[in-house]
Tab-separated table of C-alpha atoms in Angstrom:
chain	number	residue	atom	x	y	z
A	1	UNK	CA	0.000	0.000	0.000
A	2	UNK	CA	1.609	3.620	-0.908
A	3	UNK	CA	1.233	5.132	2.440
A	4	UNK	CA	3.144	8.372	1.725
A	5	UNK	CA	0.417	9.965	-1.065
A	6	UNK	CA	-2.540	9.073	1.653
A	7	UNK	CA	-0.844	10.973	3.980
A	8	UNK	CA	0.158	13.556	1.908
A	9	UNK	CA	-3.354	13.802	0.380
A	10	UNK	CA	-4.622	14.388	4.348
A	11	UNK	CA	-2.220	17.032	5.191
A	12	UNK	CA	-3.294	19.186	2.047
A	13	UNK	CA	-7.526	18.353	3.093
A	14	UNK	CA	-6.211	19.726	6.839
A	15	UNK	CA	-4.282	22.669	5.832
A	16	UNK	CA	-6.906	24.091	2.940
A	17	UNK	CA	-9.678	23.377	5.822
A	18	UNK	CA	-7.974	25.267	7.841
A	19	UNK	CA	-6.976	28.150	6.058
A	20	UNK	CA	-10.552	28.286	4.152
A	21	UNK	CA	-12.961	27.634	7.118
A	22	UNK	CA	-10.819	28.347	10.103
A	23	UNK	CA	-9.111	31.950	8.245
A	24	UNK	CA	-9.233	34.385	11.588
A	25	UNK	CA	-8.036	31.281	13.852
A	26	UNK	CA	-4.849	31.567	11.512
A	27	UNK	CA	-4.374	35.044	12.065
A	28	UNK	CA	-5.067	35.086	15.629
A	29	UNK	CA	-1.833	32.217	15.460
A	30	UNK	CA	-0.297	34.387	12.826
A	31	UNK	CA	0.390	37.089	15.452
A	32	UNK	CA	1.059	34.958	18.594
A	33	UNK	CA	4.418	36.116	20.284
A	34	UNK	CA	7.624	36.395	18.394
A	35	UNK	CA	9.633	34.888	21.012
A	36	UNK	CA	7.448	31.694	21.287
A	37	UNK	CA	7.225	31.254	17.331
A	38	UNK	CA	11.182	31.914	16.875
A	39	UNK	CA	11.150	28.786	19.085
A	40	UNK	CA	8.798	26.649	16.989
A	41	UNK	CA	11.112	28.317	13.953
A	42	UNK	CA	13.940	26.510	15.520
A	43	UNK	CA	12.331	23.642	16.887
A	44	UNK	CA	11.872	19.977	14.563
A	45	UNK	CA	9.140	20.644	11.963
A	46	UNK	CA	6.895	17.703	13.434
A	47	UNK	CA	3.727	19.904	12.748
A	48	UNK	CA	3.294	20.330	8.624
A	49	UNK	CA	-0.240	22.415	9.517
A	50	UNK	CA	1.793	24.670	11.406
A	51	UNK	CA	4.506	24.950	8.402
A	52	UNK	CA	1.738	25.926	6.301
A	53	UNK	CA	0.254	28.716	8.418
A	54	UNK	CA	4.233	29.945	9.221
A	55	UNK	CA	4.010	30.363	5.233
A	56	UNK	CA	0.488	32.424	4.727
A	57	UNK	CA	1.322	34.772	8.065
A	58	UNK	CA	2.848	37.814	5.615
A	59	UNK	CA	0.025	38.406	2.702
A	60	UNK	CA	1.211	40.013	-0.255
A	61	UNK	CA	-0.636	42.897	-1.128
A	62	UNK	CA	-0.760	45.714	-4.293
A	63	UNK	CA	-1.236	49.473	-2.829
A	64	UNK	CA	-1.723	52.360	-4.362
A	65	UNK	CA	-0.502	55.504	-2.913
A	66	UNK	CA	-3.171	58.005	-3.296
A	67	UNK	CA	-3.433	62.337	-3.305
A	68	UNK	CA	-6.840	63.872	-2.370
A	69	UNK	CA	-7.783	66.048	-5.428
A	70	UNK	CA	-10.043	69.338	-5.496
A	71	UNK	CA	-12.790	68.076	-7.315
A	72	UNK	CA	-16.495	69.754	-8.651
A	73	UNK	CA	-19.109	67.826	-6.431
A	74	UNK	CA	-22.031	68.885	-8.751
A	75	UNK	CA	-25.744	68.023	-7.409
A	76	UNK	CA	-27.014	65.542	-10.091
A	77	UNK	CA	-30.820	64.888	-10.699
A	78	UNK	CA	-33.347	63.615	-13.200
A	79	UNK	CA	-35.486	66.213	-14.622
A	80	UNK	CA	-37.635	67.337	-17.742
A	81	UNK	CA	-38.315	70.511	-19.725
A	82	UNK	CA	-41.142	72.514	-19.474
A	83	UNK	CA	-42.232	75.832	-21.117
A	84	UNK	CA	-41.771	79.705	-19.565
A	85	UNK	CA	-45.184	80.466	-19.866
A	86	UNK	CA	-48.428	78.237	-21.184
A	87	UNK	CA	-51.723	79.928	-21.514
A	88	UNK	CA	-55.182	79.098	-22.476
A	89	UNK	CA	-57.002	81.690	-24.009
A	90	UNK	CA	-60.919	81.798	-23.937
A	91	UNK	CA	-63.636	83.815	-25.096
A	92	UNK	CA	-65.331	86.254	-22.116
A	93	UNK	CA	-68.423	87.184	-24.147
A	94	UNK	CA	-70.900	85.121	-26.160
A	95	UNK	CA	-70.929	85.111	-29.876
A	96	UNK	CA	-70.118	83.017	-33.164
A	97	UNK	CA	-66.062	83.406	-34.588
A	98	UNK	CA	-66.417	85.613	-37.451
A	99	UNK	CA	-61.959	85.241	-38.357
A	100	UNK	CA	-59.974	82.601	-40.317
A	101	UNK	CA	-58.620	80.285	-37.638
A	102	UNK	CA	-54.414	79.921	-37.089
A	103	UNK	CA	-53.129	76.361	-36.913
A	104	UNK	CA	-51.226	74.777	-34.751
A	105	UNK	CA	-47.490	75.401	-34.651
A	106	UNK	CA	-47.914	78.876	-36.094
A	107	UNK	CA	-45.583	81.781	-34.417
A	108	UNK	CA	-47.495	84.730	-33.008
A	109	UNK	CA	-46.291	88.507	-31.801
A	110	UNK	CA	-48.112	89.869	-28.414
A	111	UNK	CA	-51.473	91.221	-29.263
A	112	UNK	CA	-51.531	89.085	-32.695
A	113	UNK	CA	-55.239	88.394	-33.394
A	114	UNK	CA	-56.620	84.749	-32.518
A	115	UNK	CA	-60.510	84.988	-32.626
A	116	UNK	CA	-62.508	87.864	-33.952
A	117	UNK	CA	-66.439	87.111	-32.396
A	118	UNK	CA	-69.290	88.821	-33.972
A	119	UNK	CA	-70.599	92.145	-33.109
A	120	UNK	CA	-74.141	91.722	-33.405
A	121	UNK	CA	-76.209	94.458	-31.358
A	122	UNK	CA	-73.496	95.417	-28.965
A	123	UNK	CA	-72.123	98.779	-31.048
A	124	UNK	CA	-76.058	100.257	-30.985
A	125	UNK	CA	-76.264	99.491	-27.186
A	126	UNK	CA	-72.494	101.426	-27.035
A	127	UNK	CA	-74.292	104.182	-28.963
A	128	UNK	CA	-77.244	104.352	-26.676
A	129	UNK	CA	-74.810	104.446	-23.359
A	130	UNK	CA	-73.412	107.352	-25.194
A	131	UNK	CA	-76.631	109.342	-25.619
A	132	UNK	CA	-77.839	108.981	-22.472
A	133	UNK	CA	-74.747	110.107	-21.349
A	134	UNK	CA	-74.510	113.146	-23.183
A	135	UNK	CA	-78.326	113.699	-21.575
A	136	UNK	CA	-76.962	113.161	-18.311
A	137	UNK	CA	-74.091	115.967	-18.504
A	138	UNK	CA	-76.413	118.529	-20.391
A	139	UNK	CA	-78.848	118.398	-16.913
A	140	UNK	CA	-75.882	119.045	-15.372
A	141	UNK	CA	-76.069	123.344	-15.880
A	142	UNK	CA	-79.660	123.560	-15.254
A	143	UNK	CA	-79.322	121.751	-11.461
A	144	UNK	CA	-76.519	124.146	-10.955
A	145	UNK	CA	-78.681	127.182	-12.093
A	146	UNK	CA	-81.669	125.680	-9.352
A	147	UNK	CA	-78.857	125.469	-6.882
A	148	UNK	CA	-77.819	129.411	-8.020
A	149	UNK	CA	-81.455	130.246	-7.451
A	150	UNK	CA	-81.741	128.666	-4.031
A	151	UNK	CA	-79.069	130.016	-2.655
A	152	UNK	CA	-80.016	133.579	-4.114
A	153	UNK	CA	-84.048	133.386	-2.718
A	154	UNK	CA	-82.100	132.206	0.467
A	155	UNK	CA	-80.192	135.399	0.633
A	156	UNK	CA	-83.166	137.672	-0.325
A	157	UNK	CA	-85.328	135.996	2.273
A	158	UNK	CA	-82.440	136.198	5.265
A	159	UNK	CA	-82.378	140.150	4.186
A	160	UNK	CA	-86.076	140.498	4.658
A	161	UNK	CA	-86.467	138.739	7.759
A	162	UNK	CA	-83.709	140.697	9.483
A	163	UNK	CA	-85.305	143.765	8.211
A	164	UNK	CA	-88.607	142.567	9.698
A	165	UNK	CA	-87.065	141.640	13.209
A	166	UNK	CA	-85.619	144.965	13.704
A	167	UNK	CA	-88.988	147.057	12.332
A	168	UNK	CA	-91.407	144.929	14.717
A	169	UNK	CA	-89.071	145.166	17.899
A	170	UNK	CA	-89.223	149.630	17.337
A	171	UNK	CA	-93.039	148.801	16.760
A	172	UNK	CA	-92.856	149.880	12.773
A	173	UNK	CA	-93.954	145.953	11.598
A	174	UNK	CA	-96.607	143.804	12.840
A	175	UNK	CA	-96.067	140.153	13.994
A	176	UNK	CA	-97.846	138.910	11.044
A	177	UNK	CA	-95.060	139.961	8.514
A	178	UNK	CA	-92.286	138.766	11.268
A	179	UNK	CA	-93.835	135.455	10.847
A	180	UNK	CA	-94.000	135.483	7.377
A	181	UNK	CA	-90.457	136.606	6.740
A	182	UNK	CA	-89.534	133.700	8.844
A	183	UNK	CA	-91.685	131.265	6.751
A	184	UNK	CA	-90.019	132.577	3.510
A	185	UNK	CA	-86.320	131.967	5.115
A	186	UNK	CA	-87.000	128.173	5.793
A	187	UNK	CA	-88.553	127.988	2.359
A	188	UNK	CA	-85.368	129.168	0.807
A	189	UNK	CA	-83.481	126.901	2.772
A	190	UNK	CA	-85.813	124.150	1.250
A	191	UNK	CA	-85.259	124.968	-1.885
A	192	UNK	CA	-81.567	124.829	-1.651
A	193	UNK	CA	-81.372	121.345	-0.131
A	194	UNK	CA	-83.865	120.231	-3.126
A	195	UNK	CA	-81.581	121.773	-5.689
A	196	UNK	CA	-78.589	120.109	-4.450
A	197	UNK	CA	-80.248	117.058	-4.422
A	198	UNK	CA	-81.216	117.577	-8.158
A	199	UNK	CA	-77.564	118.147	-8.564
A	200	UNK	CA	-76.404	114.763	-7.118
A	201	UNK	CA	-79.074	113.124	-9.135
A	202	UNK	CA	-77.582	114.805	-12.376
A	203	UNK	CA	-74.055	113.763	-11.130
A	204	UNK	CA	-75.144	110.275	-10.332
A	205	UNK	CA	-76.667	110.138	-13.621
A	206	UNK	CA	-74.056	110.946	-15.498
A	207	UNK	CA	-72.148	108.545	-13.339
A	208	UNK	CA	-74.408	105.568	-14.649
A	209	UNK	CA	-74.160	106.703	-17.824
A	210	UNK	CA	-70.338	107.009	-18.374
A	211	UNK	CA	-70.384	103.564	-16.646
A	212	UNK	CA	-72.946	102.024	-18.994
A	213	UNK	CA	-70.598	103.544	-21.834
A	214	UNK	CA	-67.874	101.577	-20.610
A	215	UNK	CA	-69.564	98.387	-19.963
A	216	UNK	CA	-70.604	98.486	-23.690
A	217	UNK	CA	-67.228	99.431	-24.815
A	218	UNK	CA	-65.661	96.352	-22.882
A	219	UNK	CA	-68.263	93.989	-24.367
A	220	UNK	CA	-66.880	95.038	-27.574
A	221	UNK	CA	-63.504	94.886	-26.593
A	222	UNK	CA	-64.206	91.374	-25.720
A	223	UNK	CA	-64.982	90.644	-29.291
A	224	UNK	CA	-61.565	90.213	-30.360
A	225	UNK	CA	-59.378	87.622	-28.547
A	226	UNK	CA	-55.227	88.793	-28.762
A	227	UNK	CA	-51.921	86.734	-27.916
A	228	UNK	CA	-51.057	87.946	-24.383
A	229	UNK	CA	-47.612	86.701	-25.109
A	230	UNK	CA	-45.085	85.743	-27.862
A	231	UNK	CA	-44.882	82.124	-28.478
A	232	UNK	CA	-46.200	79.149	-30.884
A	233	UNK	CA	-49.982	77.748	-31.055
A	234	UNK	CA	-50.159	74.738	-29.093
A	235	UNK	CA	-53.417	74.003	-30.824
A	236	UNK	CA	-55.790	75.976	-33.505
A	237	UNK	CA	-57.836	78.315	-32.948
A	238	UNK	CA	-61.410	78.367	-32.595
A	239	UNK	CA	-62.868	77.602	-36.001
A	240	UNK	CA	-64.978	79.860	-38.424
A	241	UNK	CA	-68.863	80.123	-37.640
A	242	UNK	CA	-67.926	78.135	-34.397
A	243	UNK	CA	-70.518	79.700	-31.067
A	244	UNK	CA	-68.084	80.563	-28.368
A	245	UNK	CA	-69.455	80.787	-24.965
A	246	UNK	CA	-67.942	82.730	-21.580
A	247	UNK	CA	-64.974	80.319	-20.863
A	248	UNK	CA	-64.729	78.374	-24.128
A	249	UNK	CA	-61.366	77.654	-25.611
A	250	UNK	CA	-60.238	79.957	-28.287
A	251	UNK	CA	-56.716	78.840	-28.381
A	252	UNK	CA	-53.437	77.467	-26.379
A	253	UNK	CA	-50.114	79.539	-26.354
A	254	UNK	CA	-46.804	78.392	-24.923
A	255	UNK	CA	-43.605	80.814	-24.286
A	256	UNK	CA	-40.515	78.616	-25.157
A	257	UNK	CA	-37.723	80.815	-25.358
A	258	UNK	CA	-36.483	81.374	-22.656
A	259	UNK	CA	-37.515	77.578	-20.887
A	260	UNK	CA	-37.192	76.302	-17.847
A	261	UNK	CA	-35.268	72.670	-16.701
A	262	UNK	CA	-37.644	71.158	-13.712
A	263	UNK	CA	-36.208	68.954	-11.055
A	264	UNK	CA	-36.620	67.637	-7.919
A	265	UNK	CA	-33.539	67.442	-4.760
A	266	UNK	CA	-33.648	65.350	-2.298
A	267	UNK	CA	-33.301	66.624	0.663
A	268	UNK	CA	-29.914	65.037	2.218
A	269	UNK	CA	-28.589	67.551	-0.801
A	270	UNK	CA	-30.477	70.357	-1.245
A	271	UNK	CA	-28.610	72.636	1.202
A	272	UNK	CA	-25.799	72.440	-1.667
A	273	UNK	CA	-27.757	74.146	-4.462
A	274	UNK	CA	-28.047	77.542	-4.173
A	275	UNK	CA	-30.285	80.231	-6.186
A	276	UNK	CA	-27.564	81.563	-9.045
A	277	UNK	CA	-26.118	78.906	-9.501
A	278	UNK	CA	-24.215	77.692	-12.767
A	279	UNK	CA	-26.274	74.860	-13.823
A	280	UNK	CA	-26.167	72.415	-17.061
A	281	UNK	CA	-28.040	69.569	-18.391
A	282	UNK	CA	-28.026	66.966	-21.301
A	283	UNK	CA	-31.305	65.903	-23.188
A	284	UNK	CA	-32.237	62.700	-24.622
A	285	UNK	CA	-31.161	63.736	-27.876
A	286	UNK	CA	-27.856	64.586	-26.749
A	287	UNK	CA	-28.191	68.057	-26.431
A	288	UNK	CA	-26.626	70.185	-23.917
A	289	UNK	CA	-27.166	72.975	-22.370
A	290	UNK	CA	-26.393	75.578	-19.853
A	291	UNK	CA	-28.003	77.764	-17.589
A	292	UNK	CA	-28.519	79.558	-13.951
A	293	UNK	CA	-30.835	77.908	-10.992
A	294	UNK	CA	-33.973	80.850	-10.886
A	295	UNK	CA	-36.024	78.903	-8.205
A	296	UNK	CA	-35.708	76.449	-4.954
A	297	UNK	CA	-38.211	75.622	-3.179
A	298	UNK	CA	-38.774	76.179	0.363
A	299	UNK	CA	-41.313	73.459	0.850
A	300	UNK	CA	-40.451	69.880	0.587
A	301	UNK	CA	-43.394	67.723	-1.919
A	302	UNK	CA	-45.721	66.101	1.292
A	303	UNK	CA	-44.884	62.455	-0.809
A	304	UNK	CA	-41.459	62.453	-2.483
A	305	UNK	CA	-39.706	64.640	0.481
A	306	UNK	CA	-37.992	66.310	-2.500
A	307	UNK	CA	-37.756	70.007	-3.154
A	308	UNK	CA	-38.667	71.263	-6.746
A	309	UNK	CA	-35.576	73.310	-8.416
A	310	UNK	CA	-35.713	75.305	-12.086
A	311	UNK	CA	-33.211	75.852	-14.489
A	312	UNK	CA	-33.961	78.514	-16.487
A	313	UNK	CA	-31.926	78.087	-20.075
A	314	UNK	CA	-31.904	80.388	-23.093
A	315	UNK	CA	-33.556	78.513	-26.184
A	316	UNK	CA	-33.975	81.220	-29.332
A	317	UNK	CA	-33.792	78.587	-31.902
A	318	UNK	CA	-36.625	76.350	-30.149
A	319	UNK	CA	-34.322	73.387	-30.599
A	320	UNK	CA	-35.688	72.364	-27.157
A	321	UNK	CA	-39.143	71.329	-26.402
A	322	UNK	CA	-41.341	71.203	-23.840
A	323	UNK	CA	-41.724	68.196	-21.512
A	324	UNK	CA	-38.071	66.355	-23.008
A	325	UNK	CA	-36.328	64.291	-20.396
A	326	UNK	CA	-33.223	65.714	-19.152
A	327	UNK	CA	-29.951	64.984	-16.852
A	328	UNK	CA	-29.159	67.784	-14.726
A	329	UNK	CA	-25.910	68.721	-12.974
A	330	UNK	CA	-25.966	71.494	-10.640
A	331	UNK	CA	-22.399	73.369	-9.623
A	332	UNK	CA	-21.719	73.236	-5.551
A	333	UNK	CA	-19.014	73.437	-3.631
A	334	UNK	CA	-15.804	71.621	-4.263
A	335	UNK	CA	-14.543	68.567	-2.183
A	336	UNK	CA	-11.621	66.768	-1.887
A	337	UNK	CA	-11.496	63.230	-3.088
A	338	UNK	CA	-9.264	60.165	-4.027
A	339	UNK	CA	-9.858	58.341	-7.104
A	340	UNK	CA	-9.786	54.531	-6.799
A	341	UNK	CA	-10.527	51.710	-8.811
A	342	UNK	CA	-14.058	50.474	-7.946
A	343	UNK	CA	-12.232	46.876	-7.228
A	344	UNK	CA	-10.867	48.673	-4.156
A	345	UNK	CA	-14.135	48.988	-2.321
A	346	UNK	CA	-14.726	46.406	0.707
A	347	UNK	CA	-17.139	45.637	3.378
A	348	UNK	CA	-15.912	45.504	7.466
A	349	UNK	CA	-17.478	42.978	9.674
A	350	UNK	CA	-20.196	45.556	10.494
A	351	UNK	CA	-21.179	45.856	6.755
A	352	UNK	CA	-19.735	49.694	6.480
A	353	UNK	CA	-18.528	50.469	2.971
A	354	UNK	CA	-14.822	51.457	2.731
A	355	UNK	CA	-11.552	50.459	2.046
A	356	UNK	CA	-8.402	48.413	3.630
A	357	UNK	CA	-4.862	50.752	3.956
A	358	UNK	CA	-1.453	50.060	4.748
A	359	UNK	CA	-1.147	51.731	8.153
A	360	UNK	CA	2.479	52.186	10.228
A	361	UNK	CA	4.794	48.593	9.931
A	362	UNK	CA	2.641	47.347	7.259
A	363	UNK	CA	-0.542	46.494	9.256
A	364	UNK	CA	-4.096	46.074	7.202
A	365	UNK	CA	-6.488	49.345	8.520
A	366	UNK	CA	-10.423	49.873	7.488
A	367	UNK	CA	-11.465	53.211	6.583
A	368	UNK	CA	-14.929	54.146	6.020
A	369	UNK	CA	-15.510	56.017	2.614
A	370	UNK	CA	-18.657	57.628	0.878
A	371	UNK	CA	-19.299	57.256	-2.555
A	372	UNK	CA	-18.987	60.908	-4.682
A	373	UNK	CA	-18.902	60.283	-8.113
A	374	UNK	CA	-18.474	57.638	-10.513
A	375	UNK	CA	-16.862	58.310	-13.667
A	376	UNK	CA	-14.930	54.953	-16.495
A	377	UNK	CA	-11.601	55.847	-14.643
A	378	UNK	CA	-12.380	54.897	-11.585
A	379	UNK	CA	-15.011	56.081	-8.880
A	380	UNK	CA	-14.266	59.093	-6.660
A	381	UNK	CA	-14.577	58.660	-2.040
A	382	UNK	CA	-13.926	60.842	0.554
A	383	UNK	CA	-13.471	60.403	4.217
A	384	UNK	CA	-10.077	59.299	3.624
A	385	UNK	CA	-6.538	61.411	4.825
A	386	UNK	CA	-5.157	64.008	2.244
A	387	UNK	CA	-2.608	61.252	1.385
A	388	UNK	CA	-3.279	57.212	1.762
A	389	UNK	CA	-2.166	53.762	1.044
A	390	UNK	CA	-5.230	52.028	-0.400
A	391	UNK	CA	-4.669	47.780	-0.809
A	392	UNK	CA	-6.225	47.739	-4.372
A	393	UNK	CA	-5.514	44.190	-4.816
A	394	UNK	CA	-5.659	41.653	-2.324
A	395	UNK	CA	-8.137	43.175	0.211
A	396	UNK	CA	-10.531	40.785	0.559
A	397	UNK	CA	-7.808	38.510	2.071
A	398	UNK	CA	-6.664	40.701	4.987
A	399	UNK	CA	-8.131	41.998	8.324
A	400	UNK	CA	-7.278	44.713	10.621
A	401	UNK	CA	-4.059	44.765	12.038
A	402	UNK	CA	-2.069	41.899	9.450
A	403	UNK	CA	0.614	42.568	8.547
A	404	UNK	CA	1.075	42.320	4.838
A	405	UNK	CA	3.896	42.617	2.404
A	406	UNK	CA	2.907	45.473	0.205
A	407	UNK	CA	3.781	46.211	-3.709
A	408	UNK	CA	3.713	49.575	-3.852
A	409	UNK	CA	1.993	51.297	-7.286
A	410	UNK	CA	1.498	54.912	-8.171
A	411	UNK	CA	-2.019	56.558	-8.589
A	412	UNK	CA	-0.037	57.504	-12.731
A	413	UNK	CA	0.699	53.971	-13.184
């Protein structure tokens, strides 16, 4: 029987067993005391497990040595166009559309006719406001002549009753004609009070008047239906012969030029975006753009937790439409951060993401890192030191505090 391969063959089962399955037991030997394993060193090699584990106590490792760099931590979001300005414009009066419609797509100036309604009765009801306004202002001199009048009969009768009073206390005038001056004094006074009110009648008249003259000249002005902005026709306008009632679409209208990028922050980030802000973003089509942040909100959406931002973004060829997908980046502060390769990225017994370094005498350390950007080169952390020695290969086979044997690489290479 060949007794040396069965052993053999049980000595490589123990020591793969062992350094599979039983890995921290080996380090924990790995780092017993110096003194006690420079004795085994020296002692008969009875044990071939221990041999083994003597062999695997110094890893080797690759490390990179790596240099924070000031990088551009832009705020980057999902977003979509959407137009300046969007309007629906509808009739305020009731009549049939008397114009040649505009189609959709068509360019129109500020104040560029849409609809033109019929006039029907409404310019002889303008003319009759007017008449009875011009009645209205011609009463006008005759209540101030009453009020003239009064005011003179007033002055006459005062005269006479003073005259009276002085006559009948020397004995010259009877009572009688005391009395009666007195009568014709209050009489006057009468008459003034009823010629002033004949004068606020004519002014409230003429009041009514000028404001029927109005009402009939903004029924008119209803009649024809303007662009309130410039901008394109979303959708035709209301067709020939077509009855438009108070409220009834006459046409849509949307301001693209400039237009505004819409997206939502969340909120771990939106105390890095601030209003002014240099701001770009690239389209589905490819197309990119640039442009300045013009609103933040201050109040978070009650389901997403996210806080609406616009880009506002010059467009005077129209090459961008409304309600196109879009990929914003939003300038912030800088940061500094080491690029790595992605490989490099580990997990520590308490599932934190990070990365293993090359501390002081070649021990293994774990360093928490967050996740900045990640770009084909490599992905960009922070939370490490300005300068540090990152195990890029081999890291997944050390712990804290090994020692390793490192190859040391360049972040150039």
């Amino acid at each position: 029987m060949r007794l040396v391969p069965f052993l053999t063959a049980i000595l490589v089962t123990v020591t793969l067993y062992m350094m599979v399955f039983e890995r921290q037991a080996l380090m924990a030997f790995a780092k017993a005391d110096t003194a006690s394993q420079a004795e085994e060193d020296t002692a008969p090699a009875a044990d071939p497990v221990g041999a083994a584990i003597a062999e695997t106590a110094a890893v080797g490792v690759v490390v990179l040595r790596s240099q924070a760099t000031e990088i551009d931590s832009a705020v980057v979001l999902r977003g979509q166009t959407r137009a300046i300005r969007q309007v629906e414009v509808r009739a305020e009066t009731t009549s049939t559309v008397i114009s040649e419609p505009k189609r959709k797509g068509a360019f129109v100036e500020a104040g560029d006719l849409l609809c033109e309604l019929d006039p029907g009765t409404r310019p002889a009801s303008l003319a009759e406001a007017r008449a009875r306004k011009a009645q209205a202002e011609s009463s006008m001199p005759e209540a101030e002549a009453r009020l003239d009048e009064a005011k003179a009969r007033l002055k006459e009768a005062r005269i006479n009753d003073n005259a009276a009073q002085k006559l009948a206390e020397t004995g010259y005038a009877s009572e009688t004609r005391r009395v009666s001056t007195e009568a014709a004094v209050r009489s006057a006074e009468a008459g003034i009070k009823a010629a002033e009110a004949g004068l606020e009648t004519s002014r409230a008249s003429i009041e009514a008047a000028t404001a029927a003259v109005a009402a009939a000249q903004r029924e008119i002005d209803r009649l024809t239906i303007e662009a309130p902005f410039q901008g394109l026709l979303e959708s035709d306008t209301a067709e020939l012969g077509s009855l438009l009632q108070p409220g009834a679409l006459c046409a849509t209208i949307i301001q693209l030029d400039p237009i505004k990028v819409v997206g939502f922050i969340p909120e771990t980030e939106v105390n890095r975006v601030q209003v002014g802000a240099l701001a770009g973003a690239e389209l589905a089509t490819g197309l990119q753009v640039q442009g300045r942040v013009t609103f933040l909100s201050r109040s978070a959406d009650a389901t997403t937790r996210t806080f609406e931002v616009e880009i506002t973004v010059a467009n005077p060829e129209l090459l961008i439409r409304d309600g196109q997908t879009a990929t914003i980046a939003i300038s912030s502060d800088g940061a500094k951060a080491h690029r790595l390769p992605q490989s490099a990225l580990t997990l520590n017994n308490e599932g934190e993401l990070g990365v293993r370094t090359v501390e002081e005498g070649n021990k293994v350390g774990f360093v928490p890192v967050e996740l900045v950007r990640d770009t084909p080169t490599g992905i960009w952390v922070t939370g490490l030191p300005e300068q540090a020695n990152v195990i890029v290969v081999g890291q997944d086979f050390v712990t804290e505090g090994v020692t390793v044997e490192p190859t040391w690489r360049e972040a150039s290479e």
